[in-house]
Coordinates of C-alpha atoms in Angstrom, one line a residue:
M1 CA 0.1 0.3 0.0
A2 CA 1.5 3.2 -0.8
A3 CA 2.5 6.0 2.0
P4 CA 0.0 9.6 1.4
Q5 CA 2.7 12.2 0.4
D6 CA 2.6 13.7 3.7
R7 CA 3.2 11.0 5.2
T8 CA 6.6 10.6 3.0
R9 CA 10.2 11.4 2.6
N10 CA 12.7 10.8 -0.1
F11 CA 16.8 12.0 1.3
C12 CA 19.9 11.2 1.1
I13 CA 23.0 10.6 3.5
I14 CA 25.9 13.0 2.2
A15 CA 29.6 12.4 4.0
H16 CA 33.7 12.6 3.1
I17 CA 35.2 9.0 3.0
D18 CA 35.0 7.0 6.3
H19 CA 32.9 9.4 8.2
G20 CA 30.7 7.2 9.2
K21 CA 27.8 7.0 6.2
S22 CA 27.5 3.6 6.1
T23 CA 27.6 2.1 9.2
L24 CA 24.5 5.3 10.1
A25 CA 22.6 3.9 7.5
D26 CA 23.2 0.6 9.1
R27 CA 21.4 1.9 12.7
L28 CA 19.0 3.3 10.5
L29 CA 17.3 0.2 9.1
E30 CA 18.0 -1.1 12.4
Y31 CA 16.1 1.7 14.6
T32 CA 13.0 2.0 12.3
G33 CA 13.2 -2.6 12.2
T34 CA 13.1 -2.7 8.4
L35 CA 16.6 -5.3 9.4
T36 CA 16.6 -7.4 11.9
G37 CA 18.0 -10.5 13.4
K38 CA 20.0 -12.7 10.7
A39 CA 19.8 -9.9 7.9
M40 CA 21.7 -7.1 9.6
Q41 CA 25.4 -6.8 9.0
E42 CA 27.7 -4.1 8.9
Q43 CA 27.7 -2.1 6.0
V44 CA 24.9 -3.7 4.5
L45 CA 24.0 -1.5 2.8
D46 CA 27.5 -2.2 1.0
S47 CA 27.3 -4.9 -1.4
M48 CA 30.4 -5.7 -2.1
D49 CA 33.5 -7.1 -1.4
L50 CA 36.1 -4.1 -2.3
E51 CA 33.4 -1.4 -0.8
R52 CA 33.4 -3.1 2.7
E53 CA 37.5 -3.7 2.5
R54 CA 38.3 0.2 1.6
G55 CA 35.1 2.1 3.6
I56 CA 34.0 4.2 0.8
T57 CA 30.8 3.6 -1.4
I58 CA 30.9 2.0 -4.6
K59 CA 27.1 1.6 -6.1
S60 CA 23.5 3.2 -5.0
H61 CA 21.7 1.7 -2.9
P62 CA 18.3 2.8 -2.6
I63 CA 16.1 1.4 0.8
R64 CA 12.6 1.6 1.9
M65 CA 11.9 2.2 5.7
D66 CA 8.8 2.3 7.7
H67 CA 9.4 4.6 10.7
K68 CA 6.4 4.6 13.3
A69 CA 6.8 8.6 15.1
P70 CA 5.9 8.7 19.5
D71 CA 2.3 9.9 18.5
G72 CA 2.0 6.7 16.7
S73 CA 1.8 7.8 12.5
A74 CA 2.9 6.3 10.5
Y75 CA 5.3 7.7 7.5
V76 CA 7.5 6.4 4.9
L77 CA 12.0 7.1 4.8
N78 CA 13.2 6.6 1.1
L79 CA 17.2 7.0 1.9
I80 CA 18.7 7.4 -1.4
D81 CA 22.1 6.0 0.4
T82 CA 25.2 8.2 -2.5
P83 CA 28.5 7.3 -3.6
G84 CA 31.2 9.2 -1.3
H85 CA 34.2 9.7 -3.9
V86 CA 34.8 12.8 -6.1
D87 CA 35.1 10.3 -9.4
F88 CA 31.1 9.2 -9.1
H89 CA 30.7 13.1 -8.8
Y90 CA 27.3 13.3 -11.2
E91 CA 26.0 9.6 -9.7
V92 CA 25.7 12.4 -6.7
S93 CA 24.0 15.3 -8.4
R94 CA 21.8 12.9 -9.5
S95 CA 20.9 11.0 -5.9
L96 CA 20.6 14.7 -5.2
A97 CA 18.1 15.3 -7.1
A98 CA 16.0 12.5 -6.2
C99 CA 15.4 13.7 -3.1
E100 CA 13.9 16.8 -0.7
G101 CA 16.4 16.6 2.2
A102 CA 19.9 15.6 2.9
L103 CA 21.7 14.4 6.3
L104 CA 25.6 16.0 5.9
V105 CA 27.5 13.8 8.3
V106 CA 30.7 14.9 9.7
D107 CA 33.3 12.8 12.1
A108 CA 33.1 14.4 15.4
V109 CA 37.6 13.9 15.1
Q110 CA 38.9 14.3 11.4
G111 CA 36.1 17.5 11.2
V112 CA 35.2 19.4 8.3
Q113 CA 37.1 18.1 4.8
A114 CA 36.5 18.6 0.9
Q115 CA 34.0 16.6 -0.2
T116 CA 31.9 17.7 2.4
I117 CA 31.4 21.4 1.3
N118 CA 31.6 19.7 -2.7
N119 CA 28.5 18.0 -1.3
M120 CA 27.1 20.4 0.9
Y121 CA 27.2 22.6 -2.4
L122 CA 25.8 20.0 -4.3
A123 CA 22.6 20.0 -2.6
I124 CA 22.1 24.0 -2.1
E125 CA 22.0 23.9 -6.5
H126 CA 18.9 21.1 -5.7
D127 CA 17.7 23.2 -3.0
L128 CA 17.7 20.4 -0.3
T129 CA 17.2 21.3 3.4
I130 CA 20.1 19.5 5.0
I131 CA 20.0 18.4 8.2
P132 CA 24.0 19.2 9.7
V133 CA 24.9 15.9 11.7
I134 CA 27.9 15.5 13.8
N135 CA 29.6 11.5 13.9
K136 CA 31.4 9.3 16.1
I137 CA 30.5 11.2 18.8
D138 CA 31.8 8.6 21.1
L139 CA 35.5 8.5 20.6
P140 CA 37.8 9.5 22.8
A141 CA 39.4 12.2 20.6
A142 CA 36.0 13.7 19.3
R143 CA 36.2 17.7 19.0
T144 CA 32.5 18.3 19.1
D145 CA 32.6 22.4 19.7
Y146 CA 35.3 22.2 17.4
V147 CA 32.7 20.5 14.4
A148 CA 29.9 22.3 15.8
E149 CA 31.5 25.8 14.5
Q150 CA 32.5 24.7 11.7
F151 CA 28.6 23.8 10.5
I152 CA 28.1 26.9 12.0
D153 CA 30.9 28.9 9.5
L154 CA 29.4 26.5 7.2
I155 CA 26.6 26.9 6.7
G156 CA 25.1 29.3 8.9
C157 CA 23.1 26.8 11.4
D158 CA 21.3 27.5 14.6
P159 CA 23.7 25.7 17.1
D160 CA 20.4 23.2 18.2
E161 CA 20.0 22.4 14.8
I162 CA 23.3 20.4 14.8
L163 CA 22.6 16.8 15.6
M164 CA 25.0 14.4 17.5
V165 CA 24.9 10.9 17.3
S166 CA 27.3 7.8 17.4
A167 CA 26.3 5.4 14.6
K168 CA 28.2 2.7 15.6
T169 CA 26.7 2.9 19.6
G170 CA 23.6 4.0 18.2
E171 CA 22.9 7.1 20.2
G172 CA 20.8 10.1 19.1
I173 CA 19.4 7.6 15.8
D174 CA 15.7 8.4 17.9
A175 CA 16.2 12.1 17.2
L176 CA 17.8 12.1 13.7
L177 CA 14.3 10.3 12.3
A178 CA 12.6 12.6 14.9
A179 CA 14.6 15.6 12.6
V180 CA 13.8 13.9 9.1
V181 CA 10.1 13.4 9.5
A182 CA 10.2 17.1 10.7
R183 CA 12.4 18.6 8.6
V184 CA 12.9 17.5 5.4
P185 CA 10.0 18.4 3.0
H186 CA 7.5 15.7 1.9
P187 CA 6.8 15.8 -1.8
K188 CA 4.6 17.2 -3.8
G189 CA 3.8 15.5 -7.0
D190 CA 0.4 15.4 -9.0
P191 CA -0.7 11.8 -9.0
E192 CA -2.8 12.4 -12.3
A193 CA 0.4 14.1 -14.1
P194 CA 1.5 12.5 -17.1
L195 CA 4.2 10.1 -15.9
K196 CA 8.2 12.2 -15.1
A197 CA 10.2 10.2 -13.3
L198 CA 13.9 10.7 -12.5
I199 CA 16.8 7.5 -12.7
F200 CA 19.3 8.5 -10.3
D201 CA 20.7 4.7 -10.7
S202 CA 20.9 1.3 -12.9
V203 CA 21.9 -2.7 -12.6
F204 CA 22.1 -4.9 -14.6
D205 CA 19.7 -8.4 -13.5
A206 CA 21.0 -11.4 -16.0
Y207 CA 16.6 -12.7 -15.8
V208 CA 15.1 -9.0 -15.9
G209 CA 17.6 -7.4 -17.6
A210 CA 18.9 -3.5 -17.2
V211 CA 16.8 -1.8 -14.2
A212 CA 16.5 1.5 -13.8
Y213 CA 16.3 2.9 -9.9
V214 CA 14.1 5.7 -10.0
R215 CA 12.0 8.9 -8.3
I216 CA 8.6 9.1 -9.0
F217 CA 8.4 13.4 -9.6
D218 CA 4.2 12.7 -11.4
G219 CA 2.0 10.9 -13.2
T220 CA 1.6 6.4 -12.1
L221 CA 2.8 4.1 -13.5
R222 CA 1.7 0.6 -13.6
K223 CA 2.6 -2.7 -14.1
G224 CA 2.6 -3.3 -18.3
E225 CA 2.7 -0.5 -19.2
P226 CA 4.9 1.4 -22.3
I227 CA 7.0 3.7 -21.0
R228 CA 9.2 6.3 -23.1
M229 CA 13.2 7.2 -22.0
F230 CA 13.9 10.9 -23.1
G231 CA 17.2 10.9 -24.2
N232 CA 17.7 8.2 -26.4
D233 CA 13.6 7.7 -27.3
R234 CA 14.2 3.9 -26.8
R235 CA 10.7 3.0 -25.6
Y236 CA 10.5 -0.4 -23.0
S237 CA 7.6 -1.7 -21.1
A238 CA 7.3 -2.1 -17.6
D239 CA 7.8 -5.4 -16.6
E240 CA 8.6 -4.9 -13.5
L241 CA 8.2 -2.9 -10.9
G242 CA 8.6 -2.1 -6.7
W243 CA 9.8 -1.0 -3.9
F244 CA 13.2 -2.0 -2.2
R245 CA 13.8 -3.0 1.1
L246 CA 17.3 -5.0 1.1
A247 CA 15.6 -7.1 -2.3
R248 CA 13.5 -6.1 -4.9
V249 CA 9.7 -6.1 -3.7
A250 CA 7.2 -6.2 -6.7
Q251 CA 3.6 -3.6 -6.6
K252 CA 1.1 -3.6 -9.0
Q253 CA 1.8 0.4 -9.3
L254 CA 4.1 3.3 -8.4
I255 CA 2.8 7.0 -8.0
A256 CA 3.9 11.0 -7.5
G257 CA 6.5 11.2 -4.7
E258 CA 8.3 7.4 -3.9
V259 CA 11.1 5.9 -5.0
G260 CA 11.2 2.4 -6.9
Y261 CA 12.6 0.2 -9.8
I262 CA 10.8 -0.4 -13.5
A263 CA 12.6 -3.5 -14.3
T264 CA 12.3 -2.1 -18.4
G265 CA 13.3 -5.8 -20.1
A266 CA 16.9 -4.0 -21.8
K267 CA 19.7 -5.8 -22.8
D268 CA 22.4 -2.8 -21.4
V269 CA 22.6 -0.5 -18.6
R270 CA 23.9 1.6 -22.2
Y271 CA 20.2 1.9 -22.6
V272 CA 19.1 3.2 -19.8
R273 CA 21.3 7.0 -18.6
V274 CA 21.7 8.0 -15.0
G275 CA 19.7 11.1 -14.9
D276 CA 17.9 10.2 -18.3
T277 CA 14.0 10.8 -18.0
V278 CA 11.5 8.1 -18.4
T279 CA 7.7 8.8 -19.3
S280 CA 4.8 7.0 -20.9
G281 CA 4.8 5.7 -24.0
E282 CA 1.1 6.9 -24.2
R283 CA 0.7 10.0 -22.9
P284 CA 4.0 11.6 -22.3
C285 CA 5.5 14.3 -19.9
P286 CA 6.1 17.9 -22.4
E287 CA 10.2 18.0 -21.6
P288 CA 11.9 16.0 -19.5
L289 CA 13.5 16.9 -16.1
P290 CA 16.5 19.2 -16.4
G291 CA 20.7 18.3 -15.2
Y292 CA 20.9 15.4 -17.7
T293 CA 24.4 14.6 -19.1
L294 CA 26.0 12.1 -20.1
A295 CA 28.9 10.6 -17.9
K296 CA 32.1 12.1 -19.5
P297 CA 35.4 9.6 -19.1
M298 CA 38.4 12.0 -17.7
V299 CA 40.8 9.4 -17.2
F300 CA 42.4 6.3 -19.7
S301 CA 44.6 3.9 -19.5
G302 CA 45.3 0.4 -21.1
M303 CA 44.3 -2.8 -19.8
Y304 CA 46.5 -4.8 -21.2
P305 CA 47.0 -9.6 -20.1
I306 CA 50.9 -10.4 -19.2
D307 CA 49.3 -14.0 -20.4
N308 CA 48.2 -13.6 -24.1
D309 CA 45.7 -16.5 -24.2
Q310 CA 43.3 -14.3 -21.1
Y311 CA 42.6 -11.9 -24.2
D312 CA 39.1 -13.1 -24.5
D313 CA 38.5 -13.6 -20.9
L314 CA 39.3 -9.8 -20.2
L315 CA 36.8 -8.6 -23.3
D316 CA 34.8 -11.0 -22.1
A317 CA 34.8 -9.1 -18.0
L318 CA 34.8 -6.0 -19.2
Q319 CA 31.8 -6.7 -21.3
K320 CA 29.8 -7.5 -17.7
L321 CA 31.8 -5.3 -15.8
Q322 CA 29.9 -2.6 -18.5
M323 CA 26.4 -4.3 -18.2
N324 CA 26.6 -3.0 -14.4
D325 CA 29.1 0.6 -15.2
A326 CA 27.7 2.8 -18.0
S327 CA 30.1 5.6 -17.4
L328 CA 33.4 2.5 -17.9
T329 CA 34.3 2.7 -21.3
W330 CA 36.6 0.7 -23.7
E331 CA 37.9 -0.3 -27.3
K332 CA 40.1 -2.2 -28.8
E333 CA 43.8 -1.7 -29.3
T334 CA 46.6 -3.4 -29.7
S335 CA 50.7 -2.3 -28.7
A336 CA 53.5 -3.3 -29.9
A337 CA 55.0 -3.9 -26.7
L338 CA 52.0 -5.3 -25.2
G339 CA 50.7 -7.1 -27.4
F340 CA 47.0 -7.4 -28.2
G341 CA 44.4 -4.6 -24.7
F342 CA 41.8 -2.6 -24.6
R343 CA 42.4 1.7 -24.5
C344 CA 39.5 2.0 -21.5
G345 CA 37.9 5.2 -20.2
F346 CA 37.4 6.0 -15.9
L347 CA 35.7 8.8 -14.4
G348 CA 38.9 9.1 -12.4
L349 CA 41.4 7.6 -10.9
L350 CA 39.7 5.6 -7.8
H351 CA 37.8 4.3 -10.8
M352 CA 40.3 3.2 -12.5
E353 CA 41.3 1.5 -9.9
I354 CA 38.2 -0.4 -8.6
V355 CA 37.6 -1.2 -12.2
Q356 CA 41.2 -3.1 -12.6
E357 CA 41.1 -5.1 -9.2
R358 CA 37.1 -6.8 -9.6
L359 CA 38.8 -7.8 -12.7
E360 CA 41.9 -9.1 -11.4
R361 CA 39.5 -10.8 -8.3
E362 CA 36.3 -11.1 -10.0
Y363 CA 37.1 -12.6 -13.3
G364 CA 40.9 -13.8 -11.8
L365 CA 42.7 -12.2 -15.1
S366 CA 46.5 -10.9 -14.2
L367 CA 46.3 -7.7 -16.0
I368 CA 49.2 -4.9 -16.6
A369 CA 47.4 -1.1 -16.9
T370 CA 49.9 1.4 -18.9
L371 CA 49.8 5.1 -17.5
P372 CA 46.4 6.8 -17.1
N373 CA 46.7 9.8 -19.0
V374 CA 43.8 12.3 -20.0
E375 CA 41.5 12.8 -23.7
Y376 CA 43.3 16.0 -25.3
E377 CA 41.7 18.8 -27.9
V378 CA 44.5 18.7 -30.5
L379 CA 43.7 21.2 -33.3
L380 CA 45.4 20.9 -36.7
K381 CA 47.1 23.2 -38.7
G382 CA 43.4 22.6 -41.7
G383 CA 41.5 24.0 -38.4
Q384 CA 39.8 20.3 -37.4
V385 CA 39.9 20.0 -33.7
I386 CA 40.6 15.7 -33.2
L387 CA 40.0 13.8 -29.8
C388 CA 42.4 12.2 -29.5
E389 CA 43.1 9.7 -25.3
N390 CA 46.0 7.9 -26.8
P391 CA 49.7 9.6 -27.0
A392 CA 50.4 7.2 -28.9
L393 CA 48.2 8.0 -31.2
L394 CA 48.7 12.1 -32.0
P395 CA 49.6 13.8 -35.0
D396 CA 52.4 14.4 -36.0
A397 CA 53.9 17.8 -35.1
R398 CA 53.8 19.6 -37.7
E399 CA 50.5 19.1 -38.8
I400 CA 49.5 20.3 -35.4
A401 CA 48.7 24.1 -34.3
E402 CA 47.9 23.2 -30.2
I403 CA 46.7 21.4 -28.0
R404 CA 44.2 21.2 -25.6
E405 CA 44.5 19.7 -22.5
P406 CA 42.4 19.3 -19.8
I407 CA 42.1 21.7 -16.2
V408 CA 40.9 20.6 -13.0
R409 CA 39.5 23.1 -10.3
A410 CA 41.3 21.1 -7.0
A411 CA 40.3 22.1 -3.2
V412 CA 42.4 20.8 -1.7
I413 CA 41.6 21.8 2.5
T414 CA 44.8 21.1 5.1
P415 CA 46.0 22.1 8.6
K416 CA 47.4 25.4 8.4
D417 CA 51.0 24.2 9.0
Y418 CA 51.3 22.7 5.9
V419 CA 50.2 25.5 3.4
G420 CA 53.6 26.0 1.7
P421 CA 54.2 22.2 1.2
V422 CA 50.7 22.1 -0.8
I423 CA 51.1 24.9 -2.5
Q424 CA 54.7 24.2 -4.3
I425 CA 53.8 20.4 -5.1
S426 CA 50.9 22.8 -7.2
L427 CA 52.7 25.4 -8.6
E428 CA 56.0 22.5 -9.4
R429 CA 52.7 20.5 -11.3
R430 CA 52.0 23.9 -13.4
G431 CA 49.1 24.4 -11.0
V432 CA 47.5 28.5 -10.3
Q433 CA 46.9 29.7 -6.8
T434 CA 43.0 31.2 -7.2
R435 CA 41.7 30.9 -3.8
M436 CA 42.8 30.9 -0.6
E437 CA 40.2 31.3 2.7
Y438 CA 41.0 30.2 6.3
L439 CA 38.0 27.9 7.5
D440 CA 38.7 28.4 11.5
T441 CA 42.0 28.7 12.7
E442 CA 43.6 25.3 11.6
R443 CA 42.5 24.8 9.0
V444 CA 43.6 26.3 5.1
N445 CA 41.5 25.6 1.4
I446 CA 43.4 26.2 -1.1
E447 CA 41.9 26.3 -4.8
F448 CA 43.9 25.5 -8.1
D449 CA 43.5 25.4 -11.4
L450 CA 45.8 22.6 -12.2
P451 CA 46.4 20.0 -15.2
L452 CA 44.7 16.3 -15.3
N453 CA 47.2 15.0 -16.6
E454 CA 49.5 16.0 -13.9
L455 CA 47.2 15.1 -10.9
V456 CA 45.9 11.7 -12.4
V457 CA 49.6 10.7 -12.2
D458 CA 51.0 11.2 -8.1
Y459 CA 50.0 14.5 -7.3
Y460 CA 47.9 13.1 -4.7
D461 CA 50.7 10.4 -3.4
K462 CA 52.7 13.2 -2.6
L463 CA 49.9 15.5 -1.6
K464 CA 49.4 13.0 1.7
S465 CA 52.9 12.5 2.0
V466 CA 53.8 16.0 2.7
T467 CA 50.7 17.2 4.9
K468 CA 51.4 13.5 7.0
G469 CA 47.9 11.8 5.8
Y470 CA 46.3 15.1 6.8
A471 CA 45.0 16.7 3.4
S472 CA 42.1 16.0 1.9
L473 CA 41.9 17.1 -1.9
D474 CA 38.4 17.5 -4.1
Y475 CA 38.8 18.2 -8.0
E476 CA 35.8 18.9 -11.1
Y477 CA 36.2 19.8 -14.9
R478 CA 36.6 23.3 -16.1
L479 CA 37.7 22.8 -19.2
H480 CA 40.4 22.7 -22.2
R481 CA 43.0 25.0 -22.4
A482 CA 46.2 25.3 -24.7
D483 CA 50.0 24.8 -23.3
D484 CA 53.0 24.5 -24.5
L485 CA 53.0 20.0 -25.0
V486 CA 54.7 18.0 -26.6
R487 CA 54.7 14.1 -27.0
L488 CA 57.6 12.6 -25.5
D489 CA 59.0 8.8 -26.9
I490 CA 60.5 6.3 -25.8
M491 CA 63.3 4.2 -27.7
I492 CA 64.9 1.2 -26.6
N493 CA 67.3 0.5 -29.9
G494 CA 66.0 3.3 -31.5
D495 CA 62.3 1.7 -31.6
P496 CA 59.3 3.8 -30.5
V497 CA 57.7 1.3 -27.0
D498 CA 54.3 3.1 -27.8
A499 CA 53.0 2.1 -24.1
L500 CA 55.6 4.4 -22.1
T501 CA 55.0 6.9 -24.9
C502 CA 53.2 10.2 -22.9
I503 CA 52.8 14.0 -23.5
V504 CA 54.5 16.6 -21.0
H505 CA 54.9 20.2 -21.7
K506 CA 58.3 21.6 -23.3
D507 CA 59.5 22.7 -20.4
N508 CA 59.4 19.4 -17.9
S509 CA 60.6 17.1 -21.6
Y510 CA 64.2 16.9 -20.6
S511 CA 63.7 15.8 -17.4
W512 CA 60.9 14.2 -17.5
G513 CA 62.3 12.0 -20.2
L514 CA 66.2 11.6 -18.5
K515 CA 64.5 10.3 -15.0
L516 CA 62.5 7.8 -16.6
C517 CA 65.6 6.7 -19.2
Q518 CA 68.5 6.2 -16.0
K519 CA 64.5 4.7 -13.9
L520 CA 64.7 2.7 -17.0
K521 CA 68.3 1.6 -17.3
E522 CA 67.4 0.2 -13.8
L523 CA 64.5 -2.2 -15.3
I524 CA 65.4 -4.4 -18.3
P525 CA 68.5 -6.7 -17.9
R526 CA 71.9 -6.9 -19.5
Q527 CA 72.2 -8.5 -22.8
M528 CA 75.3 -9.6 -24.4
F529 CA 75.0 -5.9 -26.8
A530 CA 74.8 -3.2 -26.0
V531 CA 70.8 -1.9 -25.5
A532 CA 69.9 1.7 -26.1
I533 CA 67.8 3.7 -24.0
Q534 CA 66.6 7.2 -25.9
A535 CA 63.9 9.5 -24.7
A536 CA 63.2 11.9 -28.1
V537 CA 60.9 14.6 -29.0
G538 CA 59.7 14.4 -32.9
T539 CA 63.3 13.7 -34.6
R540 CA 65.5 15.3 -31.6
V541 CA 66.8 12.9 -29.1
L542 CA 67.0 14.5 -25.4
A543 CA 68.6 11.9 -23.0
R544 CA 70.3 8.7 -23.1
T545 CA 71.6 5.9 -21.0
T546 CA 72.8 2.5 -21.7
V547 CA 72.3 -1.0 -20.2
K548 CA 76.0 -2.4 -21.1
P549 CA 76.7 -6.0 -22.4
Y550 CA 77.9 -9.1 -20.4
R551 CA 81.4 -9.6 -22.1
K552 CA 83.3 -12.2 -22.7
N553 CA 87.4 -11.2 -21.7
V554 CA 88.5 -12.0 -25.2
T555 CA 92.1 -11.2 -24.5
A556 CA 92.7 -12.7 -21.9
K557 CA 94.9 -15.7 -24.2
C558 CA 97.2 -13.2 -24.8
Y559 CA 100.5 -12.3 -22.8
G560 CA 102.7 -9.8 -24.1
G561 CA 103.6 -9.5 -27.5
D562 CA 101.9 -7.2 -30.5
I563 CA 99.4 -4.5 -28.7
S564 CA 98.0 -4.6 -32.5
R565 CA 96.7 -9.0 -31.7
K566 CA 95.2 -8.0 -28.5
R567 CA 93.0 -4.9 -30.8
K568 CA 92.2 -7.3 -33.7
L569 CA 90.3 -10.0 -31.0
L570 CA 88.4 -6.8 -29.3
E571 CA 87.1 -5.7 -33.0
K572 CA 86.2 -8.3 -34.1
Q573 CA 84.3 -8.7 -30.9
K574 CA 82.7 -6.0 -31.9
E575 CA 81.6 -7.2 -34.7
G576 CA 80.0 -10.4 -33.2
K577 CA 78.7 -8.3 -30.8
K578 CA 76.7 -5.6 -34.2
R579 CA 75.2 -8.3 -35.2
M580 CA 74.2 -9.7 -32.5
K581 CA 72.1 -6.3 -31.6
Q582 CA 70.5 -6.7 -35.7
V583 CA 68.6 -10.1 -34.7
G584 CA 68.5 -9.5 -31.0
A585 CA 65.2 -8.5 -29.1
V586 CA 65.1 -6.8 -25.7
E587 CA 62.5 -8.4 -23.5
I588 CA 61.3 -5.9 -21.8
P589 CA 60.2 -6.9 -18.0
Q590 CA 56.6 -5.6 -17.0
E591 CA 57.7 -3.4 -14.5
A592 CA 59.1 -1.6 -17.0
F593 CA 56.0 -0.3 -17.9
L594 CA 55.4 0.6 -14.5
A595 CA 57.9 3.1 -13.9
V596 CA 56.8 6.8 -15.5
L597 CA 54.6 5.7 -11.9
K598 CA 57.5 6.5 -9.9
V599 CA 59.6 8.9 -11.8
E600 CA 60.0 10.6 -8.9
R601 CA 59.4 14.7 -10.3

């Protein structure tokens, strides 16, 4: 039985990573009696092993809770759990668009972090009612007064509006549920209007096809009715629909204000895109809900199986993963050094790590991932603009008018003691400082415009290192901007190794090439002939190192006598080495392809 709209509350929990969002969701499920006994476990909404191990939410999980208020009134609370990491920014924004309220959770020890501020602005953009929550108040190091002051400065709330809870012990959860009922507005859709529903997530089910997670804004959808997607004009029928408990619970209809699912029968989640609007196939609404865009990959990397026999297994695994993750893109590519593989596009570095780990764990694959790079806009002298996500495919320098690289606005929140090192590592990576403000007496928010290709390699590791782990980072794409960029080729005995090709700034090309050559010299094993390692931009060699050959002491048998005999033997050996070099192939070890990541800047 559907609840009336004035007894329905749709809300989400937004927080920085590891601030207790999933644990708080557990307590809400427990206190509302949604899950009890054996069904209850820690991080119950985080269904992947990877989510539990890393303590992050990768895939959002909605759930419907029945709550009885102290006055006896029954309410339906729809919790839409959201991913916490910056890589999943678009999914978070669509989840927020499906709600009327948000619990903004902050750790009582760590205080406000970069993603807390970013998520708060997202919630304000979507005109949500924000309920400030300080979590982990049971910890001995909790600084509730200090964090409360941060909240007051950040969102201008009254001190008595801030809720103190411990998701671990359950303290303050009753007050939190009362605040959700009292403060979050109820939905105001018209059940008689044409159907208008927002897809805030989608998954693939082997039995019923792509399943859309929807929030119904207007209208009523009944089982078996024809539906249409606004984004691609594809038509399906609502084969099954219903609500979420921990599993899907089938219903006969969904009405305005409700959160639920629609089993569309689509063979791929790419046809059921996050952010798209679902309407009726017979009586469509005049225009879609705002904010729909295609999730655009920002980071690209080549994925190659170590064993070539696993190529078909990798293809099969990528196809299966893409069924559940429409933001993952891939296409086939071939590398002279690594053989057959795939060029994959990811939302960010964490997304790339997760996909690689899932491929290795769930599908038993052994992979080499090449240096992550970004998508460049290349303006040719003829006026044509092409997109290039693989540095090895960059056109000849004589044809290029300019190369534009993606620029992101990076926000770093750091204790004031580390402001100098943070600015230094950002400027070294061609960052431009745009803003700096003190959030309180201890912590500073610094914003930089930073090239994304500088950020994806090792910026975050360096940031954590120079701030002893205290800094937090958030970033969003701004624009593509032209700069003096060149393609740096690494050549082994005169043959370019495409997997080690990268695009760098002209000013950094010499130092980057020299360090890379030195690193490779340590990793490439000695041969019977000399191995020349060169870094080149176009036809100009910038740096060179040589792996010395193994040599037999051919003059050992000579004792005394004429020097010309020794010289003759050495010349003969030299000729032999030259012939070996012409026919000998250098076997490049796997570690060499990861050397680019380990080069100290």
